[in-house]
mmCIF file of C-alpha atoms in Angstrom:
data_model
loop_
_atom_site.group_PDB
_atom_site.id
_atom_site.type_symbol
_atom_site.label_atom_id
_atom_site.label_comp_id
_atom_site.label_asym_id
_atom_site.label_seq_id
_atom_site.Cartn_x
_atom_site.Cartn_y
_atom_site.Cartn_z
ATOM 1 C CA UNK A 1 106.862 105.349 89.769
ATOM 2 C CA UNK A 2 108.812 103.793 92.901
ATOM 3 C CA UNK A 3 110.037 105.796 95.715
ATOM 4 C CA UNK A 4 113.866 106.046 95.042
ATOM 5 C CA UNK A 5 115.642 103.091 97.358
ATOM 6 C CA UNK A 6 118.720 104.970 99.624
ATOM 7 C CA UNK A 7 121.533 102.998 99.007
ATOM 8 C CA UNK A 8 123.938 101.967 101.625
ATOM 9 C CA UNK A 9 127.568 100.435 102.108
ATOM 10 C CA UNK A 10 127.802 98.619 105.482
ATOM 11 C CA UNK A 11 131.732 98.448 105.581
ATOM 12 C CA UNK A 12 134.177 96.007 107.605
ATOM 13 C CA UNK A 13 136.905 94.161 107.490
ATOM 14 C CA UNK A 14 137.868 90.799 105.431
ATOM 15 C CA UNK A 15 135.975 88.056 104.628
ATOM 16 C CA UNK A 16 137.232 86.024 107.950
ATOM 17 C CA UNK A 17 134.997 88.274 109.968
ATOM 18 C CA UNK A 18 132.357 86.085 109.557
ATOM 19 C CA UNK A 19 132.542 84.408 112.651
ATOM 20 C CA UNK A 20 133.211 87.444 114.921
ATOM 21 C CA UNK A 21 130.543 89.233 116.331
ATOM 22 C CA UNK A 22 130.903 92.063 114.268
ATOM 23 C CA UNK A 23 130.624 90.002 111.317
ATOM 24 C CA UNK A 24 127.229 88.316 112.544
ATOM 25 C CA UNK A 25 126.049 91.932 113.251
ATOM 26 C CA UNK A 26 126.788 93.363 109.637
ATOM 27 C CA UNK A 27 125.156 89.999 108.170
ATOM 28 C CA UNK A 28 122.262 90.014 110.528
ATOM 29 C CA UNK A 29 121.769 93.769 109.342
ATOM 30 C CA UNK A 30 122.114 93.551 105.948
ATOM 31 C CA UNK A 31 119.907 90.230 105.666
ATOM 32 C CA UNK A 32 117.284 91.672 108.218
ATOM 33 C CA UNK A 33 117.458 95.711 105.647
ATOM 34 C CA UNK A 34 116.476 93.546 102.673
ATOM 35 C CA UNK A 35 113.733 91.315 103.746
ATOM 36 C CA UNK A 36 111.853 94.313 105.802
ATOM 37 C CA UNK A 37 112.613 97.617 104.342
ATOM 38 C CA UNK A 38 111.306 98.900 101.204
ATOM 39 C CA UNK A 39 113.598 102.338 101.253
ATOM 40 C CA UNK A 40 117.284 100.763 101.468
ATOM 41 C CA UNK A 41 119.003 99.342 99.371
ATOM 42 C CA UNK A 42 122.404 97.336 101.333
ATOM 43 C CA UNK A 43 125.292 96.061 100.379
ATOM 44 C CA UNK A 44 128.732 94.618 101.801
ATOM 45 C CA UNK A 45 132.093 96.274 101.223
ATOM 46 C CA UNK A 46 135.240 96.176 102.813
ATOM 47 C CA UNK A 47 138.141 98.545 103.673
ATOM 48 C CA UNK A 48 140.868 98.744 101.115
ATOM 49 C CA UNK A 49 144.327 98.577 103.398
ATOM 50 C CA UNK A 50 147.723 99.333 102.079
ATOM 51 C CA UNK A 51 149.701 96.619 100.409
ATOM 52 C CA UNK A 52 150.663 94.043 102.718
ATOM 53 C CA UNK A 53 148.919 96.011 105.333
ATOM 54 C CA UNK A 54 147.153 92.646 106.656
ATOM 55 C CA UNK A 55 150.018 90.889 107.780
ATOM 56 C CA UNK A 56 150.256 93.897 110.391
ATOM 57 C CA UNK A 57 147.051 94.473 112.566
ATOM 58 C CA UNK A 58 147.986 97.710 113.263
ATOM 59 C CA UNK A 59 148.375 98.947 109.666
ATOM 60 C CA UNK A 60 145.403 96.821 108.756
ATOM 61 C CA UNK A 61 143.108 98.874 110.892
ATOM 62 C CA UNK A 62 144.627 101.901 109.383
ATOM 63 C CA UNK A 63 142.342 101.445 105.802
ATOM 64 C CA UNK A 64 142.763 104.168 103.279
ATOM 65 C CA UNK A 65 139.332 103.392 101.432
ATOM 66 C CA UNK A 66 136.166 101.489 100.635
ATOM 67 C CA UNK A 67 136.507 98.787 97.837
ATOM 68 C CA UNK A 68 133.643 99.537 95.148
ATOM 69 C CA UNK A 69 132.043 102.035 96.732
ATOM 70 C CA UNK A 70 129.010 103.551 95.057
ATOM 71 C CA UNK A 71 128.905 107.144 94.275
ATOM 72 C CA UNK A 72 126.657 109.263 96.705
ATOM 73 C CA UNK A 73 126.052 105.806 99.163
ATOM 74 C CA UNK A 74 125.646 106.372 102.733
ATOM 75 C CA UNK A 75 128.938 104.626 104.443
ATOM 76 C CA UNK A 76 128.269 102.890 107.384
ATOM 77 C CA UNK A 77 130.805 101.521 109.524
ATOM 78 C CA UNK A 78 129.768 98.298 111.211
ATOM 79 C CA UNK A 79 132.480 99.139 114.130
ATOM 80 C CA UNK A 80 135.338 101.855 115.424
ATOM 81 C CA UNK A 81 138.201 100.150 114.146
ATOM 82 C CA UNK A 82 138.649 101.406 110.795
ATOM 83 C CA UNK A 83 136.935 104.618 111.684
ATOM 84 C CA UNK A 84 140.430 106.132 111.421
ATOM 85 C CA UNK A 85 139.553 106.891 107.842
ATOM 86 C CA UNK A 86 136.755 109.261 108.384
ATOM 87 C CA UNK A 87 139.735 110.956 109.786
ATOM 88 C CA UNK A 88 141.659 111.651 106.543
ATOM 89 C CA UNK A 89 139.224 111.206 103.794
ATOM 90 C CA UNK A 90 135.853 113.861 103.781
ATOM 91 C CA UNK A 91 132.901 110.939 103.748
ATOM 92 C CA UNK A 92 129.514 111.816 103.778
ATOM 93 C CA UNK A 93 126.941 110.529 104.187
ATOM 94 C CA UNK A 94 128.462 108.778 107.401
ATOM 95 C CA UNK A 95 127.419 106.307 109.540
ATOM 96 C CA UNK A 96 129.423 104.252 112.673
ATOM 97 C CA UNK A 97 128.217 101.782 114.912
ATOM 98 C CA UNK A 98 129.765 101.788 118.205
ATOM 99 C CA UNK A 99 129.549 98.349 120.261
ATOM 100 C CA UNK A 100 131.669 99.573 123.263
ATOM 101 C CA UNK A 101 134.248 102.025 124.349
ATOM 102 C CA UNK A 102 136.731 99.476 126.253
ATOM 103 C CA UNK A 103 139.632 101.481 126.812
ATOM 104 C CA UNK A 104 138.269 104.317 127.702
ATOM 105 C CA UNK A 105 135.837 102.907 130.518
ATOM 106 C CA UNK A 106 137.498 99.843 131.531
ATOM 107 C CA UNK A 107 141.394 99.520 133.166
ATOM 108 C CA UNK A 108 141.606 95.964 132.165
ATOM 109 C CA UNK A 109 141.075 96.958 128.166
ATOM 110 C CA UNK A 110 143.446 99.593 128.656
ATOM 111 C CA UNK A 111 146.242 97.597 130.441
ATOM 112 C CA UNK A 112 146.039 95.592 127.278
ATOM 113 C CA UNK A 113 147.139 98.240 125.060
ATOM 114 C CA UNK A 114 150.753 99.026 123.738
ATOM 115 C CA UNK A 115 151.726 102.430 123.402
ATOM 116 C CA UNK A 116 151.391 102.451 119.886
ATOM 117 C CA UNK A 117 148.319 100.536 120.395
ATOM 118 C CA UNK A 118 146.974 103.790 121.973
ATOM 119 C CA UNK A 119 147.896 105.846 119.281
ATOM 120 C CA UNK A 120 146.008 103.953 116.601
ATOM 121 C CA UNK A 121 142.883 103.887 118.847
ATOM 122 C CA UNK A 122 143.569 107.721 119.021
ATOM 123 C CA UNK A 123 142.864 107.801 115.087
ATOM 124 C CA UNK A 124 139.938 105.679 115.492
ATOM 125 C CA UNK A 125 138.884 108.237 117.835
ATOM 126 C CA UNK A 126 139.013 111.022 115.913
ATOM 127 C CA UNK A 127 137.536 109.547 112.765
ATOM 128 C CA UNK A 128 135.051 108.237 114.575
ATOM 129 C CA UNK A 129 133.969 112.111 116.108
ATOM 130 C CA UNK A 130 133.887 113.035 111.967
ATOM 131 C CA UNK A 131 131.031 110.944 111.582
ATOM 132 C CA UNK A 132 127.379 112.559 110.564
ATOM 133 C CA UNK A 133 125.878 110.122 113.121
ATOM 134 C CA UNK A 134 127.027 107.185 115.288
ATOM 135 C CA UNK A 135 125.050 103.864 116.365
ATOM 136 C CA UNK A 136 125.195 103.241 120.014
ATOM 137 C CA UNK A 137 123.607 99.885 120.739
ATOM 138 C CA UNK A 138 122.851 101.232 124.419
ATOM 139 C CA UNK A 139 121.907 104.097 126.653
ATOM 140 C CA UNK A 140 125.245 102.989 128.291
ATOM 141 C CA UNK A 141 127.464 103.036 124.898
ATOM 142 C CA UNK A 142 125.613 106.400 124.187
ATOM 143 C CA UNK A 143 126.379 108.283 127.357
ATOM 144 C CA UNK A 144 129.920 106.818 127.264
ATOM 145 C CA UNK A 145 130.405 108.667 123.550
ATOM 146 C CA UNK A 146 128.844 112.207 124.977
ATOM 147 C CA UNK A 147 130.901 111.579 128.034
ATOM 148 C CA UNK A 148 134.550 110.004 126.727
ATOM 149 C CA UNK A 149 134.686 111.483 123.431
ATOM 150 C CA UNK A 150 131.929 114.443 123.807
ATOM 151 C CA UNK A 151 129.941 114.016 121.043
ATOM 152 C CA UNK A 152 126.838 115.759 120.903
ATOM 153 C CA UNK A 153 123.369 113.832 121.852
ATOM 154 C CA UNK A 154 122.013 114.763 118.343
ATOM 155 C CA UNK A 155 125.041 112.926 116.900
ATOM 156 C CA UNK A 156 123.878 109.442 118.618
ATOM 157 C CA UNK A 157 121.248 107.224 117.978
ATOM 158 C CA UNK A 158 120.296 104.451 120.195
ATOM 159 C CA UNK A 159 119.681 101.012 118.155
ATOM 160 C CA UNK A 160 119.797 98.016 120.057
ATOM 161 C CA UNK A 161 121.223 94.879 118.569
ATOM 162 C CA UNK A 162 118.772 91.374 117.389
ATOM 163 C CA UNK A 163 118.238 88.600 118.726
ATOM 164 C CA UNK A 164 117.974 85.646 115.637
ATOM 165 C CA UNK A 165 114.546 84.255 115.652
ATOM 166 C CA UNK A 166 116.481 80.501 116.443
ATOM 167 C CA UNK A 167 116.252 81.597 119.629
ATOM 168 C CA UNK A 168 112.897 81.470 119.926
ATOM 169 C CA UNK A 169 112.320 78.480 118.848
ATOM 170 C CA UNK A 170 110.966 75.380 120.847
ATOM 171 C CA UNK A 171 111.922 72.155 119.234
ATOM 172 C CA UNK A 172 109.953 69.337 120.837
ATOM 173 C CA UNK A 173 113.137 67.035 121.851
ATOM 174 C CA UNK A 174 116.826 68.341 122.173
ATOM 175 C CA UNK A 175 119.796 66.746 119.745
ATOM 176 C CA UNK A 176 121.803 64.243 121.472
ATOM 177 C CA UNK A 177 124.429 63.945 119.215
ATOM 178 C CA UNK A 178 124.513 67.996 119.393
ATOM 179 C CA UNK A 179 124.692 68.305 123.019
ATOM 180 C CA UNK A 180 127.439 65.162 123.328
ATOM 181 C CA UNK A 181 129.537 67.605 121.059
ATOM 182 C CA UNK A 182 130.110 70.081 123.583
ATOM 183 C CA UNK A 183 129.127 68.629 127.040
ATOM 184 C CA UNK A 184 129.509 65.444 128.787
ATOM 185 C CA UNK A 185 126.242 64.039 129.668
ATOM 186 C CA UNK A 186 124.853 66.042 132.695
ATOM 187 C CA UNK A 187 125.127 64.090 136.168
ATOM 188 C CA UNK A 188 121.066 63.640 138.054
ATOM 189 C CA UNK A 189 121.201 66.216 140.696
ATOM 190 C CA UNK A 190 124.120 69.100 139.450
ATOM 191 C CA UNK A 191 122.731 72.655 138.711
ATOM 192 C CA UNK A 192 124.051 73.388 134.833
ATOM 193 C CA UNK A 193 125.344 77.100 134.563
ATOM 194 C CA UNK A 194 126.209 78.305 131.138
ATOM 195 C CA UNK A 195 128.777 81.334 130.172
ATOM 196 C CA UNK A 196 128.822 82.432 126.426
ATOM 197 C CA UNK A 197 131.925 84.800 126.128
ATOM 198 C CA UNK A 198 135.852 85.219 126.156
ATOM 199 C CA UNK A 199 138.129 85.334 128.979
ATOM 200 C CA UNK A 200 139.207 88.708 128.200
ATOM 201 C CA UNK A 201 140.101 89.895 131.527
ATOM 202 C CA UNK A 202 136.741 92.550 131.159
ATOM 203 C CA UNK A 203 134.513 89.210 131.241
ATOM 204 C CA UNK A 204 135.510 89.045 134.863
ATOM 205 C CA UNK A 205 135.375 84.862 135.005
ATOM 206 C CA UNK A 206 137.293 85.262 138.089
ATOM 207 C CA UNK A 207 134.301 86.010 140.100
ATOM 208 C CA UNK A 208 131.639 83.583 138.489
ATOM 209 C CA UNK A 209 134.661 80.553 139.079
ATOM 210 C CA UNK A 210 134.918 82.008 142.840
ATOM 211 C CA UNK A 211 131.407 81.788 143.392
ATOM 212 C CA UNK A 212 131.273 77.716 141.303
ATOM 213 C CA UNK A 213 134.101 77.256 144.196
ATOM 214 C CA UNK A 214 132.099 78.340 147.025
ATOM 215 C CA UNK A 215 129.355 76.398 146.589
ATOM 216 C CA UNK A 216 131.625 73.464 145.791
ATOM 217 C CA UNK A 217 132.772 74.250 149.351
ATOM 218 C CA UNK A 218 129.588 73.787 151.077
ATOM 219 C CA UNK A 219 128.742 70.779 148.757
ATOM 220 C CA UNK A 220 126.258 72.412 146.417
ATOM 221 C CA UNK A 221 126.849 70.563 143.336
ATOM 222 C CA UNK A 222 126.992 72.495 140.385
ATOM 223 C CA UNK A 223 128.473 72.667 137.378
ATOM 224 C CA UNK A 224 129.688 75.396 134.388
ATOM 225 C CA UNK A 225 129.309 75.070 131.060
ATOM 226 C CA UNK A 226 132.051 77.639 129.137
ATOM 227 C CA UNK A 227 130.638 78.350 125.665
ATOM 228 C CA UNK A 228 132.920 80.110 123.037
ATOM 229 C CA UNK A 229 136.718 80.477 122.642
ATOM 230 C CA UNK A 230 139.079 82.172 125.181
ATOM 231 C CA UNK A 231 139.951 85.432 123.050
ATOM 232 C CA UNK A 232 143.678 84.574 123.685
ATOM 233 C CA UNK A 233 145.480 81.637 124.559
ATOM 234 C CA UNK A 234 147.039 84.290 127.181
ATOM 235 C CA UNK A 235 143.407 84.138 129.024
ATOM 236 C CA UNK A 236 142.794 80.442 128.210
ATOM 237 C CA UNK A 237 145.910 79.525 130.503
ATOM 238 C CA UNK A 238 145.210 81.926 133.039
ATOM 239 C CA UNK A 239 141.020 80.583 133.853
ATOM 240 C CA UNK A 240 142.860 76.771 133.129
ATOM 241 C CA UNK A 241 145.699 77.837 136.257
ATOM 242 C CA UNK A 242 142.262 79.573 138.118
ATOM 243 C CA UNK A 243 140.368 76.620 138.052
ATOM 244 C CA UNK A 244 142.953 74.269 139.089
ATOM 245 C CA UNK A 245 143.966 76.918 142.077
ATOM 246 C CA UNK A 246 140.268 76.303 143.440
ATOM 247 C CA UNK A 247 140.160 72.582 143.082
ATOM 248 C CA UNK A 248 137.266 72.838 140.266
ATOM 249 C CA UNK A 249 138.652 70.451 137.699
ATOM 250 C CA UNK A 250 135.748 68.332 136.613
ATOM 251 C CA UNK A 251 133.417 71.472 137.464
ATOM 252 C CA UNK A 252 134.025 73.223 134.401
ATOM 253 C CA UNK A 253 133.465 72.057 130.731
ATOM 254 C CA UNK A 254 135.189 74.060 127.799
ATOM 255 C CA UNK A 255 132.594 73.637 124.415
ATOM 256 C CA UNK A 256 135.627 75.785 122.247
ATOM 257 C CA UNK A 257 133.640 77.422 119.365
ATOM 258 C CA UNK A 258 129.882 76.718 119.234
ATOM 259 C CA UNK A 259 128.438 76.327 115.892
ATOM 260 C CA UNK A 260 125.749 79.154 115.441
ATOM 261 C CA UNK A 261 122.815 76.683 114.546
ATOM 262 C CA UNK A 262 123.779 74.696 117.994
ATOM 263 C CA UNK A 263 123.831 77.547 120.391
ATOM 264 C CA UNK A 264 119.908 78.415 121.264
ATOM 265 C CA UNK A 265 120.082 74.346 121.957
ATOM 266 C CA UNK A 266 122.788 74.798 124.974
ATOM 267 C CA UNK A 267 121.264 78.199 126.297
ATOM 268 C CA UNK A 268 117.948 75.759 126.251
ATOM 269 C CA UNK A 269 119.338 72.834 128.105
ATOM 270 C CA UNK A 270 121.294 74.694 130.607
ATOM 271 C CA UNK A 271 119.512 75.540 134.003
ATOM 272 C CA UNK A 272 120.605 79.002 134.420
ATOM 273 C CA UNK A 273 122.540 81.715 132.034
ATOM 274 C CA UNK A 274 125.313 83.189 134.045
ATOM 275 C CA UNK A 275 127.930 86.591 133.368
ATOM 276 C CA UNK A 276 130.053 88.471 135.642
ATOM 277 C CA UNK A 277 131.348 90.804 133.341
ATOM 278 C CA UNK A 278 132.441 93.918 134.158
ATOM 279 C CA UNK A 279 131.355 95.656 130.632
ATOM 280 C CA UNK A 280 129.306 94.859 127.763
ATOM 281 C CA UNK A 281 128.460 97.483 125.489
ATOM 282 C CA UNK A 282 125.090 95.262 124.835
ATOM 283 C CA UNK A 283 125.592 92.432 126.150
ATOM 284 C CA UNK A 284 123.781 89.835 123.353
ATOM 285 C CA UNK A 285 124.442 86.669 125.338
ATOM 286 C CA UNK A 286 122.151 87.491 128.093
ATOM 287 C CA UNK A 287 119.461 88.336 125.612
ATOM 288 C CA UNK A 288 120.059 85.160 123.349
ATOM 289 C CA UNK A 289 119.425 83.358 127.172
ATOM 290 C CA UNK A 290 116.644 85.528 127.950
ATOM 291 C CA UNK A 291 114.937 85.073 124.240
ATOM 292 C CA UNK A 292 116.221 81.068 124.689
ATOM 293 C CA UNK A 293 113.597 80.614 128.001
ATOM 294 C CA UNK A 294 116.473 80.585 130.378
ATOM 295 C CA UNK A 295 117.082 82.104 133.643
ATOM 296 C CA UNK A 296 119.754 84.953 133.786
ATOM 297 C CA UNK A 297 122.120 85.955 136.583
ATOM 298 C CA UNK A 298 124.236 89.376 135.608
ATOM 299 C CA UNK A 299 126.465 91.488 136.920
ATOM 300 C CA UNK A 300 124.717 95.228 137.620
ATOM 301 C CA UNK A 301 127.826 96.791 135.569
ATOM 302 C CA UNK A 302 127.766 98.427 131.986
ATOM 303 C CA UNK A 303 124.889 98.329 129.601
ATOM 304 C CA UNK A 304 123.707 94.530 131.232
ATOM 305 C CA UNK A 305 120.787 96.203 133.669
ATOM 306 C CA UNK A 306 119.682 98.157 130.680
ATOM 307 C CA UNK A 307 119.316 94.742 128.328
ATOM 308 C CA UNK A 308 117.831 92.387 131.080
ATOM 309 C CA UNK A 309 116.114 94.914 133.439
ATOM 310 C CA UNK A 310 114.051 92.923 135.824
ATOM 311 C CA UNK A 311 114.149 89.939 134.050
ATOM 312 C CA UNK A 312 116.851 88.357 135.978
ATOM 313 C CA UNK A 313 118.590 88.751 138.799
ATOM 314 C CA UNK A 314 121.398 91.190 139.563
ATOM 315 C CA UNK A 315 124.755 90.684 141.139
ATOM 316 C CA UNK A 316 127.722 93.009 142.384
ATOM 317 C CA UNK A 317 130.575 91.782 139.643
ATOM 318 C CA UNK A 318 133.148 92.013 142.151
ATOM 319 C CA UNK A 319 131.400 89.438 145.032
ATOM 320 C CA UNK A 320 131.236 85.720 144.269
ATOM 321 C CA UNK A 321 129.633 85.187 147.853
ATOM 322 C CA UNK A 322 126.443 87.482 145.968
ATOM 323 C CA UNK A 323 126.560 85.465 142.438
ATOM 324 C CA UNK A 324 126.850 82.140 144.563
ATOM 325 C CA UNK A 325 123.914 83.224 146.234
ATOM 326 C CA UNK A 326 121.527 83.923 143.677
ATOM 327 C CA UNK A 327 122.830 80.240 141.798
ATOM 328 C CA UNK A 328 121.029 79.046 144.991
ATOM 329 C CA UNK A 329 118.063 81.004 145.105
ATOM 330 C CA UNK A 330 117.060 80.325 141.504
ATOM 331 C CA UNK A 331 118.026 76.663 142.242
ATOM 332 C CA UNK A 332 115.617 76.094 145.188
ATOM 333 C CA UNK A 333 112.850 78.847 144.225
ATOM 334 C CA UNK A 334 111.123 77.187 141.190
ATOM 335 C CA UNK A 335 108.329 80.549 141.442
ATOM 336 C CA UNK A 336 111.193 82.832 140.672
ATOM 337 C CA UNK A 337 112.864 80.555 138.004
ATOM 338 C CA UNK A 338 109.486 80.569 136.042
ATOM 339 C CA UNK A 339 108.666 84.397 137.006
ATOM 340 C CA UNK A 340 112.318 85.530 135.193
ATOM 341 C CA UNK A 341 111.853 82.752 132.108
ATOM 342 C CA UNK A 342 108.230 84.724 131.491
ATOM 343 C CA UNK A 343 109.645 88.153 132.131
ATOM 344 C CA UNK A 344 112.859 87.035 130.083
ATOM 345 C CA UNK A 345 110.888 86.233 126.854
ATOM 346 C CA UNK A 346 108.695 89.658 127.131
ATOM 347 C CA UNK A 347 111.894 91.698 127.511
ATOM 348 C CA UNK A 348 113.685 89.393 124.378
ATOM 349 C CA UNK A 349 110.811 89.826 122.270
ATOM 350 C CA UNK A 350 112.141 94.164 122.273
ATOM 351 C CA UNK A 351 115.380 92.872 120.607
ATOM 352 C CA UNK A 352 114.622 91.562 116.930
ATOM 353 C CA UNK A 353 116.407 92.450 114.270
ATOM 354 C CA UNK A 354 113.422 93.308 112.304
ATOM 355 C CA UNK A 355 113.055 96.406 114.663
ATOM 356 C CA UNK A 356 117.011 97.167 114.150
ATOM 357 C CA UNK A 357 116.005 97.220 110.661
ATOM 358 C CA UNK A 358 113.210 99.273 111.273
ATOM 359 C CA UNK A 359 115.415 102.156 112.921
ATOM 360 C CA UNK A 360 118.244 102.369 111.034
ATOM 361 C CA UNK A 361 115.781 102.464 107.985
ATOM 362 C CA UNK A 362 115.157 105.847 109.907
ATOM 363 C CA UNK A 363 118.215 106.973 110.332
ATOM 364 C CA UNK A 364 119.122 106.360 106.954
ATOM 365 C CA UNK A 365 116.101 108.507 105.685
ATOM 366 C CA UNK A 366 116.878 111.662 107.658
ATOM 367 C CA UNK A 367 120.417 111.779 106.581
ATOM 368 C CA UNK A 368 120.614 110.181 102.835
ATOM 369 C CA UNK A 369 121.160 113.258 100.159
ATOM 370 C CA UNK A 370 118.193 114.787 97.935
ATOM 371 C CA UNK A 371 118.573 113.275 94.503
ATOM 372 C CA UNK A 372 120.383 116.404 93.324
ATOM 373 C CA UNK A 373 122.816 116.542 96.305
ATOM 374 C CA UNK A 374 124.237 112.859 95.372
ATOM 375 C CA UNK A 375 127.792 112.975 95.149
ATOM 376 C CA UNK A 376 130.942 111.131 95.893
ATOM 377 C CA UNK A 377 132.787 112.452 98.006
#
């Protein structure tokens, strides 16, 4: 007779999540639970709002249940918003994954908030403390929760995010036609820096753009690559009025969206991986870079110098004179560009999502209800 399988609800949003990173996390999760645990059994659902409730974000993230949800499951939230629930409605087992805690760390995530902007993040809050355990994908994001929102240590688990095995990958020639989609063709003698993020004011693209225009200054040629949308059309004005302030038109490329299957190829082609920002509550680009065979530069703030530890090279987020200095150094020291691409692919090879799989299998085990305890509350 088989060991009875726990089942499990990993619960978001709509359908058009798919292309956040939450919705890459719950897929990568649920794919990575069926192909290498034997005890879970996953599946998808997604919040049931009020009637209308989507053309309004803020009652949107105010869900009053779980479409098809089965009797005696364990819940799991895939992120806070929506956590709000677990506020009003007695759900147990319970499980939340919490990628960051902006506003509650970070002034630039909170100057973004309207009052009642606040307030709903309050419910999230709340719900979120009503939880049996929460999923902090750092050592950062879990001392944030004990500290912000004092939530007992026994509460959190640590389970860092995957990597997708693409990244590993060595294909013996890179995709022309792929790379001409996003890039101009690179120009014999300029250094190729890559960002993958937003503009959100947290990503702090000020300071990497200060540091490109420094080293335009002393006629260092080099050149950044800006991978992924702006978050905003807000932001995307404000780095386009930024780079034209510094005289860096031409210096910076915009790719817009990068299709999944295309981005280990432009971590792989670019000379060095490069982030400034101010928080990450994992901080997934640098690791995709790290896993990819490419150098890293990142700032020493949030969970970053957890992720990349001395595989790359650290930089104060708020001096461009320090990230334009270690541009150079990994330009002209070839030693330390191969020492960090070695050390980079030992540290990447701790982030699968196998090994996610693995621990949440765990965590699933010590909470899920005996047989006769199944119920659906």
């Amino acid at each position: 007779m088989s060991a009875r399988r726990i089942p499990v609800e990993l619960v978001e949003f709509g359908a058009g999540d798919a292309a956040t990173g939450i919705g890459r996390y719950a897929s990568a999760i649920g794919d990575a639970l069926q192909r290498h645990t034997e005890s879970v059994d996953p599946c998808h659902r997604r919040f049931q709002s009020l009637p209308g409730a989507n053309r309004v974000q803020t009652l949107r993230h105010l869900p009053v249940g779980i479409a098809g949800r089965r009797p005696g499951s364990i819940v799991h939230l895939m992120q806070i918003m929506g956590s709000a629930l677990l506020r009003y409605r007695s759900i147990h087992p319970s499980v939340v994954t919490v990628h960051d805690l902006g506003m509650l760390v970070s002034h630039e995530d909170d100057s973004l908030f309207t009052p009642l902007g606040r307030t709903l993040m309050k419910q999230q809050f709340l719900g979120l403390r009503r939880a049996d355990r929460l999923v902090a994908v750092s050592a950062f994001t879990a001392h944030t929760l004990q500290e912000s929102l004092a939530v007992p240590r026994d509460r959190i688990r640590v389970i860092f995010h995957g990597v997708d095995a693409a990244y590993r990958e060595r294909p013996s020639a890179a995709d022309p036609a792929v790379l001409d989609r996003y890039r101009p063709p690179r120009t014999p003698g300029v250094f190729d820096l890559l960002y993958v993020g937003s503009e959100l004011p947290r990503k702090n693209l000020a300071t990497l753009l200060n540091a490109v225009a420094i080293l335009k200054a002393r006629g260092q040629p080099v050149r950044l690559i800006k991978a992924g949308g702006a978050g905003g059309d807000r932001w995307r004005q404000a780095t386009v009025q930024m780079i034209s302030a510094l005289g860096l038109d031409g210096d910076v490329v915009f790719t817009g969206r990068v299709d999944e299957a295309h981005l280990p190829l432009l971590y792989r082609v670019s000379d060095v991986f490069v982030t400034t920002s101010r928080l990450e509550g994992f901080g997934l680009p640098a690791a995709e870079a790290m896993a990819s065979g490419t150098p890293v530069i990142c700032s020493d703030a949030g969970s970053l110098p957890e992720i990349v530890g001395d595989a790359g090279l650290l930089v104060n987020a708020d001096e461009p004179e320090a990230v334009a200095a270690a541009i150079l150094r990994l330009r002209d020291d070839i030693s330390l560009r191969t020492s960090l691409v070695e050390r980079g692919l030992q540290r990447a090879a701790l982030y699968t999502w196998e090994r996610t799989a693995a621990e949440l299998a765990d965590l699933y085990t010590e909470i899920a209800p005996t047989e006769g305890a199944r119920s659906s509350r």
